[in-house]
């Protein structure tokens, strides 16, 4: 399994990636890792919004955010 380093801005969006596809084809708006990460962030944000709405007692937000990030990087 190859892992690439993603650059994430303060809004949680991937702005760069260290993979060859991103390096050699930088004319493209993003590589598959960046779009996959953004998709995971969107899903995580949706999930957390729903969870906060339906169960405000849960507070494992940092853990789930880290979990989503590792999933996004792990391919
Ligand atoms: Zn990439």
GROMACS .gro file of N, CA, C and O and ligand atoms in nm:
model
  301
    1UNK      N    1   0.085  -0.120   0.000
    1UNK     CA    2   0.000   0.000   0.000
    1UNK      C    3   0.089   0.125   0.000
    1UNK      O    4   0.175   0.140   0.085
    2UNK      N    5   0.066   0.211  -0.095
    2UNK     CA    6   0.144   0.334  -0.104
    2UNK      C    7   0.069   0.449  -0.038
    2UNK      O    8  -0.050   0.463  -0.058
    3UNK      N    9   0.142   0.527   0.039
    3UNK     CA   10   0.078   0.643   0.102
    3UNK      C   11   0.144   0.770   0.049
    3UNK      O   12   0.264   0.775   0.031
    4UNK      N   13   0.061   0.869   0.025
    4UNK     CA   14   0.110   0.997  -0.023
    4UNK      C   15   0.076   1.105   0.077
    4UNK      O   16  -0.023   1.097   0.148
    5UNK      N   17   0.161   1.205   0.079
    5UNK     CA   18   0.140   1.315   0.173
    5UNK      C   19   0.047   1.418   0.112
    5UNK      O   20   0.073   1.473   0.005
    6UNK      N   21  -0.064   1.441   0.182
    6UNK     CA   22  -0.161   1.540   0.136
    6UNK      C   23  -0.143   1.670   0.214
    6UNK      O   24  -0.124   1.667   0.335
    7UNK      N   25  -0.151   1.781   0.144
    7UNK     CA   26  -0.152   1.910   0.210
    7UNK      C   27  -0.297   1.953   0.230
    7UNK      O   28  -0.375   1.958   0.134
    8UNK      N   29  -0.332   1.980   0.356
    8UNK     CA   30  -0.471   2.014   0.389
    8UNK      C   31  -0.475   2.158   0.440
    8UNK      O   32  -0.395   2.195   0.528
    9UNK      N   33  -0.562   2.239   0.387
    9UNK     CA   34  -0.574   2.375   0.437
    9UNK      C   35  -0.663   2.379   0.562
    9UNK      O   36  -0.719   2.277   0.603
   10UNK      N   37  -0.676   2.497   0.620
   10UNK     CA   38  -0.746   2.509   0.748
   10UNK      C   39  -0.895   2.480   0.736
   10UNK      O   40  -0.962   2.458   0.835
   11UNK      N   41  -0.946   2.479   0.613
   11UNK     CA   42  -1.087   2.446   0.593
   11UNK      C   43  -1.109   2.297   0.576
   11UNK      O   44  -1.222   2.252   0.557
   12UNK      N   45  -1.000   2.219   0.577
   12UNK     CA   46  -1.014   2.076   0.562
   12UNK      C   47  -1.017   2.031   0.417
   12UNK      O   48  -1.057   1.918   0.388
   13UNK      N   49  -0.973   2.116   0.325
   13UNK     CA   50  -0.967   2.077   0.184
   13UNK      C   51  -0.824   2.042   0.145
   13UNK      O   52  -0.730   2.110   0.185
   14UNK      N   53  -0.809   1.939   0.065
   14UNK     CA   54  -0.678   1.902   0.015
   14UNK      C   55  -0.633   2.004  -0.090
   14UNK      O   56  -0.706   2.034  -0.184
   15UNK      N   57  -0.515   2.061  -0.071
   15UNK     CA   58  -0.465   2.161  -0.165
   15UNK      C   59  -0.349   2.110  -0.247
   15UNK      O   60  -0.314   2.168  -0.349
   16UNK      N   61  -0.285   2.001  -0.202
   16UNK     CA   62  -0.174   1.945  -0.278
   16UNK      C   63  -0.152   1.802  -0.235
   16UNK      O   64  -0.198   1.760  -0.130
   17UNK      N   65  -0.078   1.728  -0.319
   17UNK     CA   66  -0.050   1.588  -0.290
   17UNK      C   67   0.089   1.557  -0.342
   17UNK      O   68   0.136   1.617  -0.439
   18UNK      N   69   0.154   1.462  -0.278
   18UNK     CA   70   0.291   1.430  -0.315
   18UNK      C   71   0.302   1.317  -0.416
   18UNK      O   72   0.410   1.271  -0.446
   19UNK      N   73   0.189   1.271  -0.469
   19UNK     CA   74   0.195   1.158  -0.561
   19UNK      C   75   0.247   1.202  -0.698
   19UNK      O   76   0.240   1.319  -0.734
   20UNK      N   77   0.299   1.108  -0.778
   20UNK     CA   78   0.353   1.142  -0.911
   20UNK      C   79   0.248   1.203  -1.002
   20UNK      O   80   0.280   1.290  -1.084
   21UNK      N   81   0.126   1.156  -0.990
   21UNK     CA   82   0.020   1.208  -1.077
   21UNK      C   83   0.004   1.359  -1.056
   21UNK      O   84  -0.012   1.436  -1.151
   22UNK      N   85   0.009   1.399  -0.929
   22UNK     CA   86  -0.006   1.540  -0.898
   22UNK      C   87   0.120   1.618  -0.939
   22UNK      O   88   0.111   1.732  -0.986
   23UNK      N   89   0.235   1.557  -0.923
   23UNK     CA   90   0.361   1.625  -0.952
   23UNK      C   91   0.378   1.650  -1.102
   23UNK      O   92   0.415   1.758  -1.145
   24UNK      N   93   0.348   1.548  -1.182
   24UNK     CA   94   0.376   1.557  -1.325
   24UNK      C   95   0.257   1.604  -1.406
   24UNK      O   96   0.272   1.636  -1.524
   25UNK      N   97   0.139   1.602  -1.346
   25UNK     CA   98   0.022   1.649  -1.419
   25UNK      C   99  -0.050   1.756  -1.337
   25UNK      O  100  -0.168   1.747  -1.312
   26UNK      N  101   0.027   1.857  -1.299
   26UNK     CA  102  -0.026   1.959  -1.210
   26UNK      C  103  -0.126   2.050  -1.280
   26UNK      O  104  -0.187   2.135  -1.216
   27UNK      N  105  -0.141   2.035  -1.415
   27UNK     CA  106  -0.244   2.113  -1.483
   27UNK      C  107  -0.384   2.066  -1.442
   27UNK      O  108  -0.481   2.138  -1.457
   28UNK      N  109  -0.392   1.943  -1.391
   28UNK     CA  110  -0.523   1.895  -1.346
   28UNK      C  111  -0.557   1.962  -1.213
   28UNK      O  112  -0.469   1.989  -1.131
   29UNK      N  113  -0.686   1.987  -1.190
   29UNK     CA  114  -0.727   2.056  -1.067
   29UNK      C  115  -0.692   1.976  -0.941
   29UNK      O  116  -0.662   2.035  -0.837
   30UNK      N  117  -0.695   1.844  -0.948
   30UNK     CA  118  -0.661   1.762  -0.833
   30UNK      C  119  -0.636   1.620  -0.878
   30UNK      O  120  -0.675   1.581  -0.987
   31UNK      N  121  -0.569   1.543  -0.794
   31UNK     CA  122  -0.549   1.401  -0.822
   31UNK      C  123  -0.656   1.320  -0.751
   31UNK      O  124  -0.737   1.375  -0.675
   32UNK      N  125  -0.654   1.190  -0.769
   32UNK     CA  126  -0.759   1.107  -0.710
   32UNK      C  127  -0.752   1.107  -0.558
   32UNK      O  128  -0.853   1.092  -0.491
   33UNK      N  129  -0.631   1.124  -0.503
   33UNK     CA  130  -0.619   1.126  -0.357
   33UNK      C  131  -0.685   1.251  -0.299
   33UNK      O  132  -0.752   1.245  -0.196
   34UNK      N  133  -0.663   1.364  -0.366
   34UNK     CA  134  -0.721   1.489  -0.317
   34UNK      C  135  -0.873   1.486  -0.326
   34UNK      O  136  -0.943   1.525  -0.233
   35UNK      N  137  -0.925   1.439  -0.440
   35UNK     CA  138  -1.071   1.435  -0.452
   35UNK      C  139  -1.130   1.332  -0.356
   35UNK      O  140  -1.237   1.354  -0.300
   36UNK      N  141  -1.058   1.221  -0.334
   36UNK     CA  142  -1.108   1.122  -0.238
   36UNK      C  143  -1.107   1.179  -0.097
   36UNK      O  144  -1.201   1.156  -0.020
   37UNK      N  145  -1.003   1.255  -0.065
   37UNK     CA  146  -0.999   1.314   0.068
   37UNK      C  147  -1.112   1.414   0.087
   37UNK      O  148  -1.180   1.413   0.189
   38UNK      N  149  -1.132   1.498  -0.013
   38UNK     CA  150  -1.242   1.596  -0.003
   38UNK      C  151  -1.377   1.526   0.012
   38UNK      O  152  -1.463   1.571   0.087
   39UNK      N  153  -1.392   1.415  -0.060
   39UNK     CA  154  -1.517   1.340  -0.050
   39UNK      C  155  -1.534   1.284   0.091
   39UNK      O  156  -1.644   1.286   0.148
   40UNK      N  157  -1.424   1.234   0.149
   40UNK     CA  158  -1.431   1.180   0.285
   40UNK      C  159  -1.464   1.291   0.385
   40UNK      O  160  -1.539   1.271   0.479
   41UNK      N  161  -1.404   1.407   0.365
   41UNK     CA  162  -1.431   1.519   0.454
   41UNK      C  163  -1.578   1.559   0.446
   41UNK      O  164  -1.644   1.582   0.547
   42UNK      N  165  -1.630   1.561   0.323
   42UNK     CA  166  -1.771   1.593   0.305
   42UNK      C  167  -1.859   1.492   0.378
   42UNK      O  168  -1.954   1.527   0.447
   43UNK      N  169  -1.824   1.364   0.361
   43UNK     CA  170  -1.901   1.259   0.427
   43UNK      C  171  -1.889   1.271   0.578
   43UNK      O  172  -1.987   1.256   0.651
   44UNK      N  173  -1.768   1.297   0.626
   44UNK     CA  174  -1.746   1.310   0.770
   44UNK      C  175  -1.824   1.429   0.825
   44UNK      O  176  -1.885   1.421   0.931
   45UNK      N  177  -1.822   1.539   0.750
   45UNK     CA  178  -1.893   1.659   0.795
   45UNK      C  179  -2.043   1.632   0.800
   45UNK      O  180  -2.111   1.670   0.895
   46UNK      N  181  -2.093   1.563   0.700
   46UNK     CA  182  -2.235   1.529   0.698
   46UNK      C  183  -2.270   1.438   0.814
   46UNK      O  184  -2.367   1.457   0.886
   47UNK      N  185  -2.184   1.337   0.834
   47UNK     CA  186  -2.207   1.242   0.942
   47UNK      C  187  -2.205   1.312   1.077
   47UNK      O  188  -2.291   1.289   1.162
   48UNK      N  189  -2.108   1.399   1.096
   48UNK     CA  190  -2.097   1.467   1.225
   48UNK      C  191  -2.212   1.564   1.246
   48UNK      O  192  -2.261   1.579   1.359
   49UNK      N  193  -2.255   1.629   1.140
   49UNK     CA  194  -2.369   1.718   1.152
   49UNK      C  195  -2.493   1.640   1.194
   49UNK      O  196  -2.568   1.684   1.282
   50UNK      N  197  -2.512   1.525   1.133
   50UNK     CA  198  -2.626   1.441   1.169
   50UNK      C  199  -2.615   1.392   1.312
   50UNK      O  200  -2.710   1.393   1.388
   51UNK      N  201  -2.493   1.348   1.349
   51UNK     CA  202  -2.476   1.293   1.482
   51UNK      C  203  -2.496   1.401   1.588
   51UNK      O  204  -2.556   1.377   1.692
   52UNK      N  205  -2.443   1.519   1.561
   52UNK     CA  206  -2.461   1.627   1.658
   52UNK      C  207  -2.608   1.664   1.671
   52UNK      O  208  -2.655   1.703   1.778
   53UNK      N  209  -2.679   1.650   1.562
   53UNK     CA  210  -2.819   1.686   1.563
   53UNK      C  211  -2.900   1.585   1.641
   53UNK      O  212  -2.992   1.622   1.714
   54UNK      N  213  -2.864   1.457   1.629
   54UNK     CA  214  -2.948   1.353   1.688
   54UNK      C  215  -2.896   1.301   1.821
   54UNK      O  216  -2.967   1.236   1.893
   55UNK      N  217  -2.769   1.324   1.850
   55UNK     CA  218  -2.716   1.277   1.978
   55UNK      C  219  -2.603   1.368   2.024
   55UNK      O  220  -2.486   1.347   1.994
   56UNK      N  221  -2.640   1.470   2.097
   56UNK     CA  222  -2.540   1.569   2.138
   56UNK      C  223  -2.453   1.520   2.251
   56UNK      O  224  -2.360   1.587   2.293
   57UNK      N  225  -2.480   1.399   2.303
   57UNK     CA  226  -2.398   1.348   2.412
   57UNK      C  227  -2.266   1.290   2.363
   57UNK      O  228  -2.172   1.277   2.437
   58UNK      N  229  -2.260   1.249   2.237
   58UNK     CA  230  -2.137   1.193   2.183
   58UNK      C  231  -2.033   1.303   2.163
   58UNK      O  232  -2.065   1.412   2.117
   59UNK      N  233  -1.909   1.271   2.197
   59UNK     CA  234  -1.805   1.373   2.177
   59UNK      C  235  -1.673   1.312   2.132
   59UNK      O  236  -1.567   1.349   2.177
   60UNK      N  237  -1.677   1.220   2.041
   60UNK     CA  238  -1.555   1.160   1.989
   60UNK      C  239  -1.513   1.220   1.855
   60UNK      O  240  -1.462   1.151   1.768
   61UNK      N  241  -1.535   1.349   1.840
   61UNK     CA  242  -1.516   1.411   1.708
   61UNK      C  243  -1.372   1.403   1.657
   61UNK      O  244  -1.350   1.375   1.541
   62UNK      N  245  -1.276   1.430   1.746
   62UNK     CA  246  -1.137   1.428   1.700
   62UNK      C  247  -1.097   1.289   1.653
   62UNK      O  248  -1.029   1.273   1.555
   63UNK      N  249  -1.143   1.188   1.725
   63UNK     CA  250  -1.108   1.052   1.687
   63UNK      C  251  -1.164   1.016   1.550
   63UNK      O  252  -1.096   0.959   1.468
   64UNK      N  253  -1.290   1.050   1.526
   64UNK     CA  254  -1.348   1.012   1.398
   64UNK      C  255  -1.286   1.092   1.285
   64UNK      O  256  -1.268   1.042   1.175
   65UNK      N  257  -1.249   1.215   1.312
   65UNK     CA  258  -1.185   1.295   1.207
   65UNK      C  259  -1.051   1.233   1.167
   65UNK      O  260  -1.017   1.223   1.052
   66UNK      N  261  -0.975   1.189   1.268
   66UNK     CA  262  -0.845   1.128   1.240
   66UNK      C  263  -0.865   0.996   1.164
   66UNK      O  264  -0.790   0.965   1.073
   67UNK      N  265  -0.965   0.923   1.201
   67UNK     CA  266  -0.995   0.796   1.135
   67UNK      C  267  -1.027   0.820   0.989
   67UNK      O  268  -0.976   0.753   0.901
   68UNK      N  269  -1.108   0.916   0.958
   68UNK     CA  270  -1.143   0.946   0.821
   68UNK      C  271  -1.020   0.987   0.741
   68UNK      O  272  -1.004   0.952   0.627
   69UNK      N  273  -0.932   1.064   0.805
   69UNK     CA  274  -0.813   1.108   0.734
   69UNK      C  275  -0.724   0.990   0.698
   69UNK      O  276  -0.672   0.981   0.590
   70UNK      N  277  -0.708   0.897   0.791
   70UNK     CA  278  -0.625   0.780   0.764
   70UNK      C  279  -0.685   0.694   0.653
   70UNK      O  280  -0.616   0.641   0.568
   71UNK      N  281  -0.816   0.682   0.652
   71UNK     CA  282  -0.882   0.607   0.547
   71UNK      C  283  -0.857   0.673   0.412
   71UNK      O  284  -0.830   0.607   0.314
   72UNK      N  285  -0.863   0.805   0.409
   72UNK     CA  286  -0.847   0.876   0.284
   72UNK      C  287  -0.705   0.863   0.230
   72UNK      O  288  -0.684   0.862   0.109
   73UNK      N  289  -0.608   0.849   0.318
   73UNK     CA  290  -0.469   0.842   0.274
   73UNK      C  291  -0.427   0.700   0.242
   73UNK      O  292  -0.323   0.680   0.183
   74UNK      N  293  -0.506   0.602   0.284
   74UNK     CA  294  -0.458   0.465   0.279
   74UNK      C  295  -0.479   0.392   0.149
   74UNK      O  296  -0.524   0.279   0.150
   75UNK      N  297  -0.453   0.457   0.036
   75UNK     CA  298  -0.460   0.383  -0.090
   75UNK      C  299  -0.364   0.441  -0.193
   75UNK      O  300  -0.303   0.542  -0.165
   76LIG    ZN1  301  -0.233   1.215  -0.516
   0.00000   0.00000   0.00000
